[in-house]
Coordinates of C-alpha atoms in Angstrom, one line a residue:
Chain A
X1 CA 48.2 -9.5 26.8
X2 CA 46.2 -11.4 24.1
X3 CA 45.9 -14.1 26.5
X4 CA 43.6 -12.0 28.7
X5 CA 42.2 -10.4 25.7
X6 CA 40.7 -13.4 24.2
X7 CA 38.2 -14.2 27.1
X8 CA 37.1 -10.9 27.6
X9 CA 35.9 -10.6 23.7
X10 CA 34.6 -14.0 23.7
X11 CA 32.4 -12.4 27.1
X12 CA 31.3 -9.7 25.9
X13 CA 30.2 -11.1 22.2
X14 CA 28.2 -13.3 24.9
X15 CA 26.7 -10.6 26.9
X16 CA 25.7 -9.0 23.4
X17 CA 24.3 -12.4 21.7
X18 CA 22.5 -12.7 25.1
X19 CA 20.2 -16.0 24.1
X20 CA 18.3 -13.9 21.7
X21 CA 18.6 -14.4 17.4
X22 CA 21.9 -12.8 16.3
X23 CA 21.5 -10.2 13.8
X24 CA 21.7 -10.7 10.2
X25 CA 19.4 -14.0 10.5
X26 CA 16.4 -11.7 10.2
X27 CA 16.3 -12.2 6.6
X28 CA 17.6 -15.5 6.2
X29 CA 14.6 -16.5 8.3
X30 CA 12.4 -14.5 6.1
X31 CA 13.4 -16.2 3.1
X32 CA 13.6 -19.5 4.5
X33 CA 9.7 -19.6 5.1
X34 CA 9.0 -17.9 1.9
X35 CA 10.7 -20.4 -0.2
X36 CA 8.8 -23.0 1.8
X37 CA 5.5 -21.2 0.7
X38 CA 6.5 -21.2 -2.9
X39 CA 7.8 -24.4 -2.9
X40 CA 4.4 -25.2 -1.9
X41 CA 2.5 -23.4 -4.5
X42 CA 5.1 -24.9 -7.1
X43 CA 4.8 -28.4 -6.0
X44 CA 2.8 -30.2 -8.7
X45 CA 1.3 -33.2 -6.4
X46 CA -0.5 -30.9 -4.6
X47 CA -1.8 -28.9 -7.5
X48 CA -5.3 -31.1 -7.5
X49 CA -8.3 -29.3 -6.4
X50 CA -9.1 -32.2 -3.9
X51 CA -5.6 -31.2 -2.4
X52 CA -6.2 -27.8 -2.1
X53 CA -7.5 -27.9 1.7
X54 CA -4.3 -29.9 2.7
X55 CA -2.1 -27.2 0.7
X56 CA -3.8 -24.4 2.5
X57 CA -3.5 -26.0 5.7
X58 CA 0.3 -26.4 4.9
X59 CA 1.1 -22.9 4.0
X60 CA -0.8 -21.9 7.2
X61 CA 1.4 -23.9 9.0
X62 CA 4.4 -22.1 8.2
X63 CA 2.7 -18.8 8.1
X64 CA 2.1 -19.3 11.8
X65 CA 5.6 -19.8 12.2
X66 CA 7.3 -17.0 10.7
X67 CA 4.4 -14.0 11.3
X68 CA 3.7 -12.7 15.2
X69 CA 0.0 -12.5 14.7
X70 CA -0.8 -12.2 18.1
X71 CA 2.1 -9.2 18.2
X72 CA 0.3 -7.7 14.8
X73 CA -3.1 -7.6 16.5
X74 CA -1.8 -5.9 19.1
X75 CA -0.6 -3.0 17.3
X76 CA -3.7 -3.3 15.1
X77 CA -5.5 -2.6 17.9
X78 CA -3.2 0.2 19.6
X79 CA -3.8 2.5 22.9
X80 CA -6.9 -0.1 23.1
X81 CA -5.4 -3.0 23.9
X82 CA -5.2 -2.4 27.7
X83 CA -8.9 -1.5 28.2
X84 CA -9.8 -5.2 26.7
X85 CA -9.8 -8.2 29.1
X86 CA -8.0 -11.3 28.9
X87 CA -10.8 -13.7 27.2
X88 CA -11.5 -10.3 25.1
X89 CA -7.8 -10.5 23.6
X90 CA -7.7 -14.5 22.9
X91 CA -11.0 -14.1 21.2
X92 CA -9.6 -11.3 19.1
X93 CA -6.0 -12.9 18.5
X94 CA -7.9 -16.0 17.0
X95 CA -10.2 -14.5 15.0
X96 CA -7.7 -12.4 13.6
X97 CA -4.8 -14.4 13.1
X98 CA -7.5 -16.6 10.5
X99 CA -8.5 -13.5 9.2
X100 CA -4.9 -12.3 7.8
X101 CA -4.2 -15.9 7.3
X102 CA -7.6 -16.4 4.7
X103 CA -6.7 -13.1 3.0
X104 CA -2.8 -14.0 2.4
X105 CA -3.8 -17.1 1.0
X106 CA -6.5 -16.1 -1.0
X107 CA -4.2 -13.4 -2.7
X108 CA -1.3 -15.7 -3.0
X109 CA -3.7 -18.4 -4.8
X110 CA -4.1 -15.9 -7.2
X111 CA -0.9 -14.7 -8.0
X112 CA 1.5 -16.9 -9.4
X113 CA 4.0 -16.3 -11.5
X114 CA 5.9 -13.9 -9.2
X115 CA 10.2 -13.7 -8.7
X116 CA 10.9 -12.3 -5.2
X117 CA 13.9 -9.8 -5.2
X118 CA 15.3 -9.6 -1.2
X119 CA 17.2 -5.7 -1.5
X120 CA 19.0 -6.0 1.8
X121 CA 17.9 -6.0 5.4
X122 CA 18.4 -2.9 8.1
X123 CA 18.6 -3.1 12.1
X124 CA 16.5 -0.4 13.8
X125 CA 17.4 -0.8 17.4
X126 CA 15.8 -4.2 18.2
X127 CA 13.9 -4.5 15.3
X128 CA 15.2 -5.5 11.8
X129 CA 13.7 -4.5 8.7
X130 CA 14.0 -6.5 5.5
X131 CA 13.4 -5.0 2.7
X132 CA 11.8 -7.0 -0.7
X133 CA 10.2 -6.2 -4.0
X134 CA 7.7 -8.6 -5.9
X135 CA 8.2 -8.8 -9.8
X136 CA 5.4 -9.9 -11.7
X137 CA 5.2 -9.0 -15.5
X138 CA 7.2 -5.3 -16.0
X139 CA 5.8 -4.1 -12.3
X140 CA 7.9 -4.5 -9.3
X141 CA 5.9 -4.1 -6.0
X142 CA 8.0 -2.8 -3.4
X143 CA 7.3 -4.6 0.2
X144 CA 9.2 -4.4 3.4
X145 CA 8.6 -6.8 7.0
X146 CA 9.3 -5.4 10.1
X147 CA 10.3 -8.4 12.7
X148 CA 11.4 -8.7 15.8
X149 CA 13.0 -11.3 18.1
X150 CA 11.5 -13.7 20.0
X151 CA 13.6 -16.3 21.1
X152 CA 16.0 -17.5 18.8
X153 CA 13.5 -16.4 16.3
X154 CA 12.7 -13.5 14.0
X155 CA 8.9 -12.7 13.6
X156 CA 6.9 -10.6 11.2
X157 CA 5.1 -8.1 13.1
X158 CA 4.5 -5.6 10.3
X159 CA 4.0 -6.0 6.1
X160 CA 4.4 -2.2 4.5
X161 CA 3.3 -2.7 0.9
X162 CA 3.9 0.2 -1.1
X163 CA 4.1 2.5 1.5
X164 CA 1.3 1.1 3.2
X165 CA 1.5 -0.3 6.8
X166 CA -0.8 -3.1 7.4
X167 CA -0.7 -2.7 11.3
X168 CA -1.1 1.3 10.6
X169 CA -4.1 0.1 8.0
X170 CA -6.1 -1.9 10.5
X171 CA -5.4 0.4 13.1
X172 CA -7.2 2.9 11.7
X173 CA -10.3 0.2 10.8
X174 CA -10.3 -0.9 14.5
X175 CA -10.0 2.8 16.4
X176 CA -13.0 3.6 14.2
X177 CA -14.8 0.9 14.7
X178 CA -13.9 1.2 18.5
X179 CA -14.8 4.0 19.0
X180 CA -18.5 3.9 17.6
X181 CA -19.5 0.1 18.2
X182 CA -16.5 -0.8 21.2
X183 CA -15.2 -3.8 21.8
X184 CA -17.9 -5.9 20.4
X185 CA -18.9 -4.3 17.3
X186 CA -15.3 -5.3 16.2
X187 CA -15.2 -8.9 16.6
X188 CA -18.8 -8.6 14.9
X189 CA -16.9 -7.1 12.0
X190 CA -13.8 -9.1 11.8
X191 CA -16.5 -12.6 11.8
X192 CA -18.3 -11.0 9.4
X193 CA -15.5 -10.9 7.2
X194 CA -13.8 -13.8 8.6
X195 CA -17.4 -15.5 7.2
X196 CA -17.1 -14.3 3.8
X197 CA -14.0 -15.1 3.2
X198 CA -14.4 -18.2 4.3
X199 CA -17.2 -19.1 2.1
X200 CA -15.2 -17.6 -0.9
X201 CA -12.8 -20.1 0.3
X202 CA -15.0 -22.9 -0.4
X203 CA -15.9 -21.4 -3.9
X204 CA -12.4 -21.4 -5.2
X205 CA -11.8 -24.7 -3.6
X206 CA -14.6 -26.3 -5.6
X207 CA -12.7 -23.9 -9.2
Chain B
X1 CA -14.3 28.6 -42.9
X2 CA -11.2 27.6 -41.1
X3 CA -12.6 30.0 -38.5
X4 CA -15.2 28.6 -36.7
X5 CA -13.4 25.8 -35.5
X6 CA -10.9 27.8 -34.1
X7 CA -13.1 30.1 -32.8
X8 CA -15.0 27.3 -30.8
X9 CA -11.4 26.3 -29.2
X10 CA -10.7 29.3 -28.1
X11 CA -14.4 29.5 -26.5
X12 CA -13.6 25.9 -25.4
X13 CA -10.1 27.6 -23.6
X14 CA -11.6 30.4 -22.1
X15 CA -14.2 27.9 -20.1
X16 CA -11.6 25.7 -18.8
X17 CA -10.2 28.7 -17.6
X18 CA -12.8 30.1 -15.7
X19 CA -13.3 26.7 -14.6
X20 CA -9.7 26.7 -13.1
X21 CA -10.4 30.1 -11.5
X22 CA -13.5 29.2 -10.0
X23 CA -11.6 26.2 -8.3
X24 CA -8.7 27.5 -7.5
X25 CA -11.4 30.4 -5.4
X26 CA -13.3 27.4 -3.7
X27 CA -9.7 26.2 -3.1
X28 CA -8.5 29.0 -1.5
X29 CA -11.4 29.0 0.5
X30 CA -11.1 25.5 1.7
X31 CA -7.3 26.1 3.3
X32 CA -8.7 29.1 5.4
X33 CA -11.4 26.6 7.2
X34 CA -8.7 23.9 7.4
X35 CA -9.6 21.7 10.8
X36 CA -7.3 21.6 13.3
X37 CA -6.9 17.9 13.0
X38 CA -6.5 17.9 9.3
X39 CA -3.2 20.6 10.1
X40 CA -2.1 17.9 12.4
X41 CA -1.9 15.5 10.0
X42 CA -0.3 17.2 7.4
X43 CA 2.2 17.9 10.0
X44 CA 2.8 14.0 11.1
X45 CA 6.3 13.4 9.3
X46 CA 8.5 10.5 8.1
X47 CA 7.5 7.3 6.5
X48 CA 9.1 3.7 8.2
X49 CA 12.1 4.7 6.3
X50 CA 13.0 7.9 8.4
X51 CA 12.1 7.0 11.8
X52 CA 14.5 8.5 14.7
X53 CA 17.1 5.2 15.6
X54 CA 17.0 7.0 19.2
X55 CA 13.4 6.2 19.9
X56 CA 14.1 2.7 19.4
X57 CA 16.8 2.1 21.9
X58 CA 15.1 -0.2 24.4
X59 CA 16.5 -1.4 27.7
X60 CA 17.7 -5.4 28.3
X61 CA 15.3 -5.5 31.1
X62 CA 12.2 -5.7 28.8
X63 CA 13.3 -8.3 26.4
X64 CA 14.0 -10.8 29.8
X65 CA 9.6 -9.6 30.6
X66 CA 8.7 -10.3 27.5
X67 CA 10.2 -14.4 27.8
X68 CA 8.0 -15.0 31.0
X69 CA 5.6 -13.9 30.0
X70 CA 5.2 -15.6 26.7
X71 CA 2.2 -17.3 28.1
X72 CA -0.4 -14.3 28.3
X73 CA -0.6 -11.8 26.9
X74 CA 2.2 -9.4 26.3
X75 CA 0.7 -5.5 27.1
X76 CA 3.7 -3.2 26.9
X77 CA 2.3 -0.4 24.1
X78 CA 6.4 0.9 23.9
X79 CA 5.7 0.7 20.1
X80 CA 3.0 3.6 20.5
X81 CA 5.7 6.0 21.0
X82 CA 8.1 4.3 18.9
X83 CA 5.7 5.1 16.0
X84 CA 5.3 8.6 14.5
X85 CA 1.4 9.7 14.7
X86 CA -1.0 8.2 13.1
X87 CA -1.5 10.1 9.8
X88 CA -5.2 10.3 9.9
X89 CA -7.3 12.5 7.5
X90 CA -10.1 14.7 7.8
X91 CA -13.4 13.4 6.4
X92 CA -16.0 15.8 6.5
X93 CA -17.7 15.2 3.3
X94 CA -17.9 11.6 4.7
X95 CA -21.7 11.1 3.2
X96 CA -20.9 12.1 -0.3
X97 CA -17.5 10.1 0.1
X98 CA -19.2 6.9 1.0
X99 CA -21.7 7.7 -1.6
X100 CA -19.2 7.6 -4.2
X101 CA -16.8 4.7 -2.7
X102 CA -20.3 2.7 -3.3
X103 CA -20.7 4.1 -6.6
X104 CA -17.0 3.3 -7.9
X105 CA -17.3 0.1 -6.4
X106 CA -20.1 -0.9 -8.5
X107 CA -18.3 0.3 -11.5
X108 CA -15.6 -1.5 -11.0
X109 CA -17.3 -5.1 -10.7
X110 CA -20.2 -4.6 -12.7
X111 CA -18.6 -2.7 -15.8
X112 CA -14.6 -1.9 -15.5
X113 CA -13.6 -5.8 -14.6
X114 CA -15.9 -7.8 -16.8
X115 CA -14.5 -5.3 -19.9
X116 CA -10.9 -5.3 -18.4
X117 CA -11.5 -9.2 -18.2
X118 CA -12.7 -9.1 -21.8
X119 CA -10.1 -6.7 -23.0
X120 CA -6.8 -8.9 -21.1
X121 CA -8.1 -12.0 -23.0
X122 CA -8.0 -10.4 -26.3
X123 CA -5.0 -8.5 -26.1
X124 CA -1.6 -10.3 -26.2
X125 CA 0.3 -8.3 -22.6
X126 CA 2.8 -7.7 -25.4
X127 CA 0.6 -5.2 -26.5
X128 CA -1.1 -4.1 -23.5
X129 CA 3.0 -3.1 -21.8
X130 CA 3.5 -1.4 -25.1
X131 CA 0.0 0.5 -24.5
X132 CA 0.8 1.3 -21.0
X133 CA 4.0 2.4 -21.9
X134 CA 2.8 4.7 -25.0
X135 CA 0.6 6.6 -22.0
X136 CA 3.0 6.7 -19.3
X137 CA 5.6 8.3 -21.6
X138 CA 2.7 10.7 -23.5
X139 CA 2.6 11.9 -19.9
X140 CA 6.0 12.9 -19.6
X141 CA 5.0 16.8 -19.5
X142 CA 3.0 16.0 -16.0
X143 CA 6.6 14.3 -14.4
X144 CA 8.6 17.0 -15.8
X145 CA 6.9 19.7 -14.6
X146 CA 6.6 18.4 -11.0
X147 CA 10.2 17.7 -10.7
X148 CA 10.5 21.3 -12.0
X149 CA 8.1 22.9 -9.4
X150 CA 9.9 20.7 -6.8
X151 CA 13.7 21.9 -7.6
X152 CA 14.6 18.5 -8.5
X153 CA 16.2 19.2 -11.3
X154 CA 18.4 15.8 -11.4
X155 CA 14.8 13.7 -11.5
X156 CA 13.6 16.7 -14.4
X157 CA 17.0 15.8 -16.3
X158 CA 16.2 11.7 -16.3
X159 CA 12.4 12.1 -17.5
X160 CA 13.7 14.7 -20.0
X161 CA 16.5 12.0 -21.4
X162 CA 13.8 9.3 -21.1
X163 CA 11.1 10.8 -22.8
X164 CA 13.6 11.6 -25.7
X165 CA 14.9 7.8 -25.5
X166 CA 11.9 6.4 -25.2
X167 CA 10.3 8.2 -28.0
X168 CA 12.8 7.6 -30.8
X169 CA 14.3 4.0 -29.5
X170 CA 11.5 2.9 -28.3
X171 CA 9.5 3.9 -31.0
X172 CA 6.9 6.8 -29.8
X173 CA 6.9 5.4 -26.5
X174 CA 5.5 1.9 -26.9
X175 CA 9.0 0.7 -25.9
X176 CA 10.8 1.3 -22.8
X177 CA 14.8 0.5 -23.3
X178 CA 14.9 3.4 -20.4
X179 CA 14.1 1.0 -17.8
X180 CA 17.7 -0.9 -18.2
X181 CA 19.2 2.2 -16.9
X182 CA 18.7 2.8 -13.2
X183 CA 19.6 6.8 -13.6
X184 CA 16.6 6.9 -16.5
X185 CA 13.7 5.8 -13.9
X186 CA 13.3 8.6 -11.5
X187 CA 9.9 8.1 -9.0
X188 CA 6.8 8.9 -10.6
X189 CA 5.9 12.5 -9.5
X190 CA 2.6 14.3 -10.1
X191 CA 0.9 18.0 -9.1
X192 CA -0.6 16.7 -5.9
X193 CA 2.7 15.5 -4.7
X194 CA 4.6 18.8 -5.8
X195 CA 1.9 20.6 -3.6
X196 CA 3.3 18.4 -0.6
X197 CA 6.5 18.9 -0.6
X198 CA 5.4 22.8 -0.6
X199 CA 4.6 21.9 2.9
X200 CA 0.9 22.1 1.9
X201 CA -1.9 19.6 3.7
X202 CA -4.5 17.2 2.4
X203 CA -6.8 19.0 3.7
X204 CA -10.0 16.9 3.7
X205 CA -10.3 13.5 2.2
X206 CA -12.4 13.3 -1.2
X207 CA -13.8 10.4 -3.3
X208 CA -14.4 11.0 -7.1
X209 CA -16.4 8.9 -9.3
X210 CA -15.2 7.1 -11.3
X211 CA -11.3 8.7 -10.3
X212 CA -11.8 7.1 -6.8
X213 CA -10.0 8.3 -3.7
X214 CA -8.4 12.0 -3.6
X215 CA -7.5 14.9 -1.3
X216 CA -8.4 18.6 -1.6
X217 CA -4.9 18.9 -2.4
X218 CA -4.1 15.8 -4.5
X219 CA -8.0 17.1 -6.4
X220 CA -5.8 20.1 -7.3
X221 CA -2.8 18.4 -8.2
X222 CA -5.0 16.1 -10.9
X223 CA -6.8 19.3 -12.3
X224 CA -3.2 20.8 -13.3
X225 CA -2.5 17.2 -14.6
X226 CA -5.2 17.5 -16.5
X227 CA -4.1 20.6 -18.2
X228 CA -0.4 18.8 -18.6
X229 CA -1.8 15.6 -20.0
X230 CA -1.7 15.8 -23.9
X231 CA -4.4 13.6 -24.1
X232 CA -7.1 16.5 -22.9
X233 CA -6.0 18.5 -26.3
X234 CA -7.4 15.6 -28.6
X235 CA -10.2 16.9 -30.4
X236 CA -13.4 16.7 -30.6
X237 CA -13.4 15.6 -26.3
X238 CA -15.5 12.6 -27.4
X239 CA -12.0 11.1 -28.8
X240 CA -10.6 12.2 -25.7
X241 CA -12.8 10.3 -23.4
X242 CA -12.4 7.2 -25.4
X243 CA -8.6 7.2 -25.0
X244 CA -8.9 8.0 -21.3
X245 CA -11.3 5.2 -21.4
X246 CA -9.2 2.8 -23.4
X247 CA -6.3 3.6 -21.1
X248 CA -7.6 3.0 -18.2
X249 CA -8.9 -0.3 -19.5
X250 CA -5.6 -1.3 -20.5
X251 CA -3.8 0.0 -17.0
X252 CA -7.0 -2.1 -15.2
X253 CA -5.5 -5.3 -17.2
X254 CA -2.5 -5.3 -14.4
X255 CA -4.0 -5.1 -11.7
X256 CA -7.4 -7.4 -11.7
X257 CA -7.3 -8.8 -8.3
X258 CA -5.6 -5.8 -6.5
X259 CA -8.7 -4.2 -5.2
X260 CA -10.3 -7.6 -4.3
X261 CA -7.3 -8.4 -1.6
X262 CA -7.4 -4.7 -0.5
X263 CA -11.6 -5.4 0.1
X264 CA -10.7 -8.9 1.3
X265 CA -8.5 -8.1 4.3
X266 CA -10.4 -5.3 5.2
X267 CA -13.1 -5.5 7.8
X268 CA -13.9 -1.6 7.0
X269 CA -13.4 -1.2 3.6
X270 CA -14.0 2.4 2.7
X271 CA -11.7 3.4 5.8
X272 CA -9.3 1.0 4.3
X273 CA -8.8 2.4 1.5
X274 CA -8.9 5.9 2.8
X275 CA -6.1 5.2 5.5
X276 CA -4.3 3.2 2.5
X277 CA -4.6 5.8 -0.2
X278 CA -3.3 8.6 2.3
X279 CA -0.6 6.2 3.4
X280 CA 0.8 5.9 0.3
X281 CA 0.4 9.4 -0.9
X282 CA 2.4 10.5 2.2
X283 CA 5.2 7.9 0.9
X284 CA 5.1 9.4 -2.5
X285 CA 5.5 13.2 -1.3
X286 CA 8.3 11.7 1.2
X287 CA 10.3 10.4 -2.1

């Protein structure tokens, strides 16, 4: 009896498992990149200002890793995202993926001396969301990713901050601007940005 | 002699009064030509934390699409209907809104930051979290009330044991020994949110100067504040202004930099903001 009943567990925890991440790792992931990110900010021989570019390009890297940008512009963009072509959405992925990747590391640049608490991580269907607050001084800012599988991987499709969806946020921003200026009024928004934040870059590189 | 001066407050009463009334009319008012989108919204429910676990329950099929395709472009919009609506907000005062997102902006980076920066380099944060505590406590009669109005009487019973905790342990207020006790920290509830959970809208979206973004509703909810906050009875209202003033300084010293990541993500920022502060309301009401 047990015999038999070993193989057929061991097959069905296989059918389940199915080649994509296993639960649970959702947040392991999570914290796994964000420690690399602080580790980064901590690290002292990358603390000169002539090292700033290479630590920037550095967090990106990991960044890219961990967060779905291409999924979060997609959302972003909503009921849209059909009516644009091809060339239309690798134009807008790019663009966007720098722009949430200048704004993160703008606002992690400035804050420093942070703790990050992880308060437990929930499955909804085949997402996973894992839930974290941000202590700085007395104020704890509650934040919660929402990721989803791809591959052996779990990715950050969604940052609520606060009660505050990011995809929901720029969704909003882009069916507006959609609607009044299409497609193209947009991207001529998001480079505009993407321009000033860029040049700001420079500024604080040079502080 | 001792007359006068009372006389004048209770001239001083009586216009508040009619001010109220003459609000609460225009109030009144502004619920019977509520748009039909803005009863849509306030009818959108559930923040990420309430969603229904059925909607999510997605076939194997679609996983095995979404690996070859990895290459282009995935298009499946499932997600749309996995989300509740959109909470969107009517705007139609948008002229005088942006008007005023312009002006607050201004008075943010021209005169609230470089005093805030001024202020945060004189004052030890010792003293500015015993400052910010001192107000958020002298508040108290705002909390308790809401919880009140909203039958949470658990939530009234923790501000109630805080407030007297706070104020005699730590010392009027400027300490908060509450905050080591998980029961003694109930959410932060206000007027505007206690009108939400009555089931009533937003109504239209408003921006204040100097106060900044606001509701019809939540514009309601801070007049009654107002009338809760001890800080309004301080006499003469010059005195008053400069503590309002001094606190918001002081609250402004935690959160330099904020606003500017808000702005800097944002490639629209005044419907940023809008979409964030209604976002965040909604979560508030939700608690």
């Amino acid at each position: 009896m047990l015999k038999r009943l070993i193989p057929t567990v061991t097959l069905i925890a296989f059918l389940f498992a199915g080649g994509t991440a296993a639960a649970g790792e959702a947040q392991d992931q999570l914290k796994t990149s964000i420690d690399r990110i602080l580790a980064l900010l901590a690290d002292e021989t990358l603390k000169a200002p002539e090292k700033k570019l290479e630590r920037r390009e550095m967090v990106f890297k990991v960044l890219r890793e961990r967060f779905d940008f291409a999924e979060m512009g997609k959302r972003s963009i909503g009921r849209n995202w059909k009516t644009i072509s091809q060339e239309d959405k690798k134009e807008f992925v790019d663009a966007f993926s720098k722009l949430m990747q200048n704004s993160y590391i703008l606002k992690i640049e400035r804050y420093s001396d942070e703790e990050i608490l992880y308060k437990g991580e929930r499955p909804k269907g085949k997402y996973y969301y894992v839930y974290t607050e941000i202590v700085s001084g007395d104020k704890a800012i509650p934040i919660a990713y929402s990721l989803h599988a791809k591959g052996n991987n779990w990715l950050v499709y969604d940052v609520n901050i606060e009660g505050i969806s990011m995809v929901r946020n720029y969704r909003s921003q882009f069916n507006q601007t959609m609607l009044k200026e299409k497609f193209a009024g947009l991207m001529t928004k998001i480079r505009k940005q993407l321009e000033k934040l860029e040049s700001q870059m420079l500024e604080e590189q040079g502080a | 002699m001792n007359a006068q001066p009372d006389d004048k407050r209770e001239e001083d009463l009586v216009k508040r009064l009619l001010l109220i009334i003459v609000l609460s009319a225009i109030f009144s008012v502004g619920f019977v030509h509520k748009s039909p989108s803005s009863s849509l919204a306030s009818e959108g429910t559930s923040s990420y934390q309430n969603h229904d676990p059925e909607s999510y329950m997605v076939s194997q099929t679609e996983q095995k699409q979404e690996e070859t395709e990895e290459k282009s472009f995935d298009d499946d919009l499932d997600f749309l209907d996995e989300e509740e609506e959109l909470v969107e907000i009517a705007d139609p005062i948008f002229y005088w809104n942006t008007a005023m997102y312009h002006f607050n902006d201004k008075f943010y980076f021209w005169l609230l930051k470089p005093v805030t920066r001024g202020y945060k380099w004189a004052a030890p944060e010792i003293v500015r979290i015993g400052v910010k505590n001192f107000f958020y406590n002298l508040r108290f009669p705002i909390r308790f009330v809401s919880c009140i109005l909203q039958g949470k009487g658990d939530a009234a019973g923790s501000e109630f044991c805080r407030f007297m905790f706070n104020s005699t342990v730590g010392v009027l207020g400027f300490g908060n020994p509450a905050k080591h006790c998980p029961e003694l920290t109930p959410s932060e509830e206000d007027l505007g949110q206690t009108f939400g959970r009555w089931g009533i809208g937003n109504g239209f979206y408003v921006v204040w100067p100097l106060i900044g973004p606001s509701t019809l509703r939540d514009s309601f909810g801070l007049l009654g504040d107002h009338f809760l906050d001890p800080v309004t009875y301080v006499n003469p209202t010059e005195a008053a202004i400069g503590i309002t003033a001094y606190d918001t300084v002081n609250k402004t010293s935690f959160r330099i930099g904020d606003y500017e990541s808000l702005k800097e993500g944002a490639i629209d920022p005044y419907l940023s903001i809008r979409d964030a502060y209604i976002q965040n309301r909604k979560k508030k009401v939700d608690e």
